PDB file of C-alpha atoms in Angstrom:
ATOM      1  CA  MET A   1      94.713 -81.457 -89.118  1.00 39.00           C
ATOM      2  CA  ASP A   2      96.372 -78.782 -86.981  1.00 40.00           C
ATOM      3  CA  ARG A   3      99.086 -81.425 -85.642  1.00 37.00           C
ATOM      4  CA  ASP A   4      99.187 -78.952 -82.410  1.00 37.00           C
ATOM      5  CA  ARG A   5      95.808 -79.430 -81.331  1.00 39.00           C
ATOM      6  CA  ASN A   6      96.698 -83.106 -82.219  1.00 39.00           C
ATOM      7  CA  ASP A   7      99.584 -82.798 -80.000  1.00 38.00           C
ATOM      8  CA  ASP A   8      97.542 -81.629 -76.528  1.00 38.00           C
ATOM      9  CA  GLU A   9      94.664 -84.338 -77.635  1.00 42.00           C
ATOM     10  CA  HIS A  10      97.073 -87.158 -77.770  1.00 43.00           C
ATOM     11  CA  GLY A  11     100.080 -86.417 -75.154  1.00 43.00           C
ATOM     12  CA  THR A  12     102.388 -86.908 -78.161  1.00 43.00           C
ATOM     13  CA  ALA A  13     102.593 -86.485 -82.438  1.00 43.00           C
ATOM     14  CA  ALA A  14     100.519 -88.295 -84.685  1.00 43.00           C
ATOM     15  CA  PRO A  15     102.650 -90.835 -86.932  1.00 45.00           C
ATOM     16  CA  ALA A  16     103.495 -89.925 -90.708  1.00 45.00           C
ATOM     17  CA  ALA A  17     100.776 -91.667 -92.207  1.00 46.00           C
ATOM     18  CA  ARG A  18      98.791 -95.048 -92.287  1.00 47.00           C
ATOM     19  CA  ALA A  19      98.274 -98.368 -94.225  1.00 49.00           C
ATOM     20  CA  PRO A  20      94.578 -98.190 -95.744  1.00 50.00           C
ATOM     21  CA  ASP A  21      92.050-101.242 -93.495  1.00 52.00           C
ATOM     22  CA  THR A  22      90.224-102.197 -96.794  1.00 56.00           C
ATOM     23  CA  ALA A  23      90.345-101.739-101.032  1.00 45.00           C
ATOM     24  CA  ALA A  24      87.547 -98.986 -99.779  1.00 48.00           C
ATOM     25  CA  ASP A  25      89.733 -96.866 -97.803  1.00 54.00           C
ATOM     26  CA  ALA A  26      92.526 -97.376-100.360  1.00 48.00           C
ATOM     27  CA  ALA A  27      89.547 -96.209-103.303  1.00 43.00           C
ATOM     28  CA  TYR A  28      89.115 -92.955-100.799  1.00 56.00           C
ATOM     29  CA  ALA A  29      92.192 -92.553 -98.726  1.00 67.00           C
ATOM     30  CA  ARG A  30      92.484 -89.312 -97.075  1.00 76.00           C
ATOM     31  CA  HIS A  31      95.868 -89.596 -96.202  1.00 86.00           C
ATOM     32  CA  GLU A  32      95.821 -89.273 -92.281  1.00 88.00           C
ATOM     33  CA  THR A  33      97.284 -91.134 -89.716  1.00 89.00           C
ATOM     34  CA  ALA A  34      94.913 -93.064 -87.169  1.00 87.00           C
ATOM     35  CA  LEU A  35      94.871 -89.617 -84.931  1.00 87.00           C
ATOM     36  CA  GLU A  36      93.791 -87.883 -87.409  1.00 90.00           C
ATOM     37  CA  ARG A  37      90.459 -90.430 -88.585  1.00 91.00           C
ATOM     38  CA  ASP A  38      89.532 -91.258 -85.037  1.00 87.00           C
ATOM     39  CA  ASP A  39      89.312 -87.188 -84.505  1.00 88.00           C
ATOM     40  CA  ARG A  40      87.545 -87.033 -87.476  1.00 91.00           C
ATOM     41  CA  ASN A  41      85.190 -89.095 -87.101  1.00 90.00           C
ATOM     42  CA  PHE A  42      84.666 -88.179 -83.555  1.00 88.00           C
ATOM     43  CA  VAL A  43      83.813 -84.872 -84.643  1.00 91.00           C
ATOM     44  CA  GLU A  44      81.582 -86.614 -87.602  1.00 92.00           C
ATOM     45  CA  LEU A  45      80.143 -88.543 -85.066  1.00 91.00           C
ATOM     46  CA  LEU A  46      79.405 -85.313 -82.778  1.00 89.00           C
ATOM     47  CA  GLN A  47      77.791 -83.424 -85.516  1.00 90.00           C
ATOM     48  CA  GLU A  48      75.056 -86.538 -86.490  1.00 90.00           C
ATOM     49  CA  LEU A  49      74.295 -85.979 -83.148  1.00 91.00           C
ATOM     50  CA  ARG A  50      73.896 -82.272 -83.033  1.00 89.00           C
ATOM     51  CA  VAL A  51      70.837 -84.009 -85.387  1.00 89.00           C
ATOM     52  CA  THR A  52      69.339 -85.809 -82.884  1.00 91.00           C
ATOM     53  CA  GLN A  53      69.287 -83.584 -80.507  1.00 88.00           C
ATOM     54  CA  THR A  54      66.997 -80.949 -80.991  1.00 89.00           C
ATOM     55  CA  GLY A  55      64.671 -84.008 -82.021  1.00 89.00           C
ATOM     56  CA  VAL A  56      64.959 -85.424 -78.585  1.00 93.00           C
ATOM     57  CA  GLN A  57      64.920 -82.288 -76.497  1.00 92.00           C
ATOM     58  CA  ILE A  58      61.474 -81.354 -78.823  1.00 93.00           C
ATOM     59  CA  LEU A  59      59.585 -84.815 -77.633  1.00 94.00           C
ATOM     60  CA  PHE A  60      60.664 -84.440 -74.457  1.00 94.00           C
ATOM     61  CA  ALA A  61      59.949 -81.280 -73.719  1.00 94.00           C
ATOM     62  CA  PHE A  62      56.153 -81.994 -75.483  1.00 93.00           C
ATOM     63  CA  LEU A  63      56.120 -85.163 -73.703  1.00 95.00           C
ATOM     64  CA  LEU A  64      56.672 -82.671 -69.781  1.00 94.00           C
ATOM     65  CA  THR A  65      54.121 -80.318 -70.789  1.00 94.00           C
ATOM     66  CA  LEU A  66      51.010 -83.434 -71.703  1.00 93.00           C
ATOM     67  CA  ALA A  67      50.907 -84.148 -68.274  1.00 93.00           C
ATOM     68  CA  PHE A  68      49.633 -80.770 -67.364  1.00 94.00           C
ATOM     69  CA  THR A  69      47.233 -80.224 -69.856  1.00 93.00           C
ATOM     70  CA  GLN A  70      43.417 -80.429 -68.827  1.00 92.00           C
ATOM     71  CA  ARG A  71      42.510 -83.038 -71.145  1.00 91.00           C
ATOM     72  CA  PHE A  72      45.292 -85.457 -69.774  1.00 94.00           C
ATOM     73  CA  THR A  73      43.305 -86.622 -66.699  1.00 93.00           C
ATOM     74  CA  GLU A  74      40.999 -87.884 -69.409  1.00 94.00           C
ATOM     75  CA  LEU A  75      43.639 -90.671 -70.314  1.00 96.00           C
ATOM     76  CA  ASP A  76      42.707 -94.361 -69.915  1.00 97.00           C
ATOM     77  CA  SER A  77      45.364 -96.254 -68.485  1.00 97.00           C
ATOM     78  CA  LEU A  78      46.244 -97.532 -71.555  1.00 97.00           C
ATOM     79  CA  GLN A  79      47.199 -93.980 -72.776  1.00 97.00           C
ATOM     80  CA  ARG A  80      48.996 -93.367 -69.320  1.00 97.00           C
ATOM     81  CA  GLY A  81      50.845 -96.412 -69.576  1.00 98.00           C
ATOM     82  CA  THR A  82      52.104 -95.571 -73.274  1.00 98.00           C
ATOM     83  CA  TYR A  83      52.977 -91.555 -72.031  1.00 97.00           C
ATOM     84  CA  VAL A  84      54.735 -92.869 -69.141  1.00 97.00           C
ATOM     85  CA  THR A  85      56.564 -95.270 -71.257  1.00 98.00           C
ATOM     86  CA  THR A  86      58.265 -92.745 -74.793  1.00 98.00           C
ATOM     87  CA  LEU A  87      58.498 -90.232 -71.651  1.00 97.00           C
ATOM     88  CA  LEU A  88      60.723 -92.825 -70.390  1.00 98.00           C
ATOM     89  CA  LEU A  89      61.906 -93.912 -73.265  1.00 98.00           C
ATOM     90  CA  SER A  90      62.260 -90.445 -74.730  1.00 97.00           C
ATOM     91  CA  VAL A  91      64.733 -89.440 -71.450  1.00 97.00           C
ATOM     92  CA  ALA A  92      67.040 -92.434 -72.254  1.00 97.00           C
ATOM     93  CA  ALA A  93      67.467 -91.384 -75.954  1.00 97.00           C
ATOM     94  CA  ALA A  94      68.695 -88.183 -74.261  1.00 95.00           C
ATOM     95  CA  VAL A  95      71.247 -89.530 -71.830  1.00 96.00           C
ATOM     96  CA  LEU A  96      72.466 -92.225 -74.667  1.00 96.00           C
ATOM     97  CA  LEU A  97      72.666 -89.329 -77.095  1.00 95.00           C
ATOM     98  CA  THR A  98      74.071 -87.321 -74.815  1.00 94.00           C
ATOM     99  CA  ALA A  99      77.127 -89.966 -73.626  1.00 95.00           C
ATOM    100  CA  PRO A 100      79.249 -89.269 -75.708  1.00 94.00           C
ATOM    101  CA  ALA A 101      79.763 -85.944 -74.428  1.00 92.00           C
ATOM    102  CA  ALA A 102      80.599 -87.652 -70.970  1.00 94.00           C
ATOM    103  CA  VAL A 103      83.026 -90.262 -72.249  1.00 94.00           C
ATOM    104  CA  HIS A 104      85.107 -87.555 -74.252  1.00 92.00           C
ATOM    105  CA  ARG A 105      85.088 -85.623 -70.907  1.00 92.00           C
ATOM    106  CA  GLY A 106      85.788 -88.005 -68.820  1.00 92.00           C
ATOM    107  CA  LEU A 107      88.679 -90.451 -71.408  1.00 92.00           C
ATOM    108  CA  PHE A 108      89.634 -86.494 -72.162  1.00 87.00           C
ATOM    109  CA  ARG A 109      94.060 -86.602 -72.804  1.00 86.00           C
ATOM    110  CA  ARG A 110      94.444 -90.465 -72.205  1.00 90.00           C
ATOM    111  CA  ASN A 111      95.281 -91.480 -75.700  1.00 84.00           C
ATOM    112  CA  VAL A 112      92.337 -93.514 -75.951  1.00 89.00           C
ATOM    113  CA  LYS A 113      91.124 -92.002 -79.015  1.00 89.00           C
ATOM    114  CA  ARG A 114      89.843 -94.677 -81.166  1.00 92.00           C
ATOM    115  CA  ARG A 115      88.296 -96.321 -77.678  1.00 94.00           C
ATOM    116  CA  ILE A 116      86.031 -92.526 -76.912  1.00 93.00           C
ATOM    117  CA  VAL A 117      84.649 -93.094 -81.100  1.00 93.00           C
ATOM    118  CA  ASP A 118      84.121 -96.666 -81.060  1.00 94.00           C
ATOM    119  CA  VAL A 119      81.797 -96.667 -77.534  1.00 95.00           C
ATOM    120  CA  SER A 120      80.694 -93.552 -78.821  1.00 94.00           C
ATOM    121  CA  SER A 121      79.237 -94.780 -81.625  1.00 95.00           C
ATOM    122  CA  ARG A 122      77.333 -97.845 -80.019  1.00 96.00           C
ATOM    123  CA  LEU A 123      75.591 -94.973 -77.404  1.00 96.00           C
ATOM    124  CA  ALA A 124      74.634 -93.221 -80.486  1.00 95.00           C
ATOM    125  CA  ALA A 125      73.153 -96.446 -82.252  1.00 96.00           C
ATOM    126  CA  ALA A 126      71.622 -97.626 -79.254  1.00 97.00           C
ATOM    127  CA  GLY A 127      70.348 -94.055 -78.578  1.00 96.00           C
ATOM    128  CA  LEU A 128      68.976 -93.698 -82.274  1.00 96.00           C
ATOM    129  CA  GLY A 129      66.644 -96.995 -81.508  1.00 97.00           C
ATOM    130  CA  VAL A 130      65.350 -96.056 -78.582  1.00 97.00           C
ATOM    131  CA  LEU A 131      64.681 -92.622 -80.060  1.00 97.00           C
ATOM    132  CA  ALA A 132      62.891 -94.801 -82.486  1.00 97.00           C
ATOM    133  CA  PHE A 133      60.176 -96.513 -80.215  1.00 98.00           C
ATOM    134  CA  ALA A 134      60.167 -93.282 -78.072  1.00 98.00           C
ATOM    135  CA  LEU A 135      59.090 -91.048 -81.826  1.00 97.00           C
ATOM    136  CA  SER A 136      56.621 -94.443 -82.235  1.00 98.00           C
ATOM    137  CA  GLY A 137      55.106 -94.457 -79.032  1.00 98.00           C
ATOM    138  CA  ALA A 138      54.696 -90.182 -78.954  1.00 97.00           C
ATOM    139  CA  VAL A 139      52.718 -90.439 -82.698  1.00 98.00           C
ATOM    140  CA  LEU A 140      50.565 -93.545 -80.898  1.00 98.00           C
ATOM    141  CA  LEU A 141      49.560 -91.631 -77.839  1.00 97.00           C
ATOM    142  CA  VAL A 142      48.649 -88.966 -80.025  1.00 96.00           C
ATOM    143  CA  VAL A 143      46.783 -90.090 -82.685  1.00 98.00           C
ATOM    144  CA  ASP A 144      44.635 -92.655 -79.958  1.00 98.00           C
ATOM    145  CA  VAL A 145      43.883 -89.845 -78.035  1.00 96.00           C
ATOM    146  CA  VAL A 146      42.974 -88.024 -81.835  1.00 96.00           C
ATOM    147  CA  LEU A 147      41.191 -90.825 -83.531  1.00 98.00           C
ATOM    148  CA  GLY A 148      41.441 -93.789 -81.706  1.00 97.00           C
ATOM    149  CA  ARG A 149      42.831 -96.567 -80.201  1.00 98.00           C
ATOM    150  CA  PRO A 150      43.128 -98.395 -83.458  1.00 98.00           C
ATOM    151  CA  ALA A 151      44.364 -96.019 -85.781  1.00 98.00           C
ATOM    152  CA  GLY A 152      47.222 -94.972 -83.446  1.00 98.00           C
ATOM    153  CA  VAL A 153      48.310 -98.074 -83.116  1.00 98.00           C
ATOM    154  CA  ALA A 154      48.403 -98.668 -86.957  1.00 98.00           C
ATOM    155  CA  ALA A 155      50.085 -94.784 -87.165  1.00 98.00           C
ATOM    156  CA  GLY A 156      52.336 -95.856 -84.593  1.00 98.00           C
ATOM    157  CA  ALA A 157      53.420 -99.429 -86.599  1.00 98.00           C
ATOM    158  CA  SER A 158      53.958 -97.517 -89.728  1.00 98.00           C
ATOM    159  CA  VAL A 159      55.947 -94.821 -87.916  1.00 98.00           C
ATOM    160  CA  LEU A 160      57.967 -97.780 -86.525  1.00 98.00           C
ATOM    161  CA  VAL A 161      58.358 -99.468 -89.967  1.00 98.00           C
ATOM    162  CA  PHE A 162      59.683 -95.982 -91.710  1.00 98.00           C
ATOM    163  CA  ILE A 163      62.070 -95.596 -89.045  1.00 97.00           C
ATOM    164  CA  ALA A 164      63.586 -98.762 -89.137  1.00 97.00           C
ATOM    165  CA  GLY A 165      63.663 -98.428 -93.172  1.00 97.00           C
ATOM    166  CA  LEU A 166      65.405 -95.095 -93.440  1.00 96.00           C
ATOM    167  CA  TRP A 167      67.843 -95.423 -89.838  1.00 95.00           C
ATOM    168  CA  ALA A 168      68.676 -99.706 -90.452  1.00 95.00           C
ATOM    169  CA  ALA A 169      66.993-100.967 -93.921  1.00 96.00           C
ATOM    170  CA  LEU A 170      68.531 -97.849 -96.332  1.00 96.00           C
ATOM    171  CA  PRO A 171      72.085 -97.873 -94.840  1.00 94.00           C
ATOM    172  CA  TRP A 172      72.163-102.103 -94.572  1.00 95.00           C
ATOM    173  CA  GLY A 173      71.229-101.837 -98.137  1.00 96.00           C
ATOM    174  CA  LEU A 174      73.614 -98.609 -99.532  1.00 96.00           C
ATOM    175  CA  SER A 175      76.364-101.015 -97.965  1.00 94.00           C
ATOM    176  CA  ARG A 176      75.919-104.273 -99.505  1.00 95.00           C
ATOM    177  CA  SER A 177      75.816-102.522-102.924  1.00 94.00           C
ATOM    178  CA  ILE A 178      78.942-100.599-102.103  1.00 93.00           C
ATOM    179  CA  ALA A 179      80.283-103.428-100.832  1.00 92.00           C
ATOM    180  CA  ALA A 180      79.149-105.632-104.271  1.00 92.00           C
ATOM    181  CA  ARG A 181      80.299-103.038-106.384  1.00 91.00           C
ATOM    182  CA  THR A 182      83.757-103.096-104.590  1.00 88.00           C
ATOM    183  CA  ALA A 183      84.029-106.958-104.448  1.00 89.00           C
ATOM    184  CA  ARG A 184      83.261-106.455-108.401  1.00 89.00           C
ATOM    185  CA  ARG A 185      85.810-103.663-108.918  1.00 86.00           C
ATOM    186  CA  ASP A 186      87.946-105.681-107.263  1.00 84.00           C
ATOM    187  CA  GLY A 187      87.884-109.263-108.899  1.00 81.00           C
ATOM    188  CA  ARG A 188      88.071-107.545-111.982  1.00 65.00           C
ATOM    189  CA  GLY A 189      91.634-105.914-110.973  1.00 50.00           C
ATOM    190  CA  ARG A 190      93.211-109.119-110.593  1.00 51.00           C
TER     191      ARG A 190
END
């Protein structure tokens, strides 16, 4: 990492090196300082947020335009409730997923990058959780209007299960698999 950027961001030069925190860190050591690691982690988080931001913006724009269509007046009370809830969930997701930029801006040059990364990661995770419900609500609403309530509920629930599988169960399973592999490797090395 560029030493000048590190000095500008944190006000001090970074220490020469850090010891790995875990066996997994040791196996994939990057030979970076704690500040360099925090910088890298924040940049990686921002890249992840860029991917989700486009989807949230498209969903929000779609939902905003629905209220101004002629067919909107034909929605029943449950569909209107689903619409308003989904709209508010998409707003909440957008706010949570953009909050890391505000946190960074508010704490810039205060030598707290580790805290920024931790808080931003939690905000992003919460934003993804809310986004899962917003996406499911949007599918529920559209399929309900097009094919009827039972199909809408089934489609919305299916989307939520699909998202839970890919966004939560898959990373959890991979993490457990990696931990088990690391434990077996560490056990053999003794």
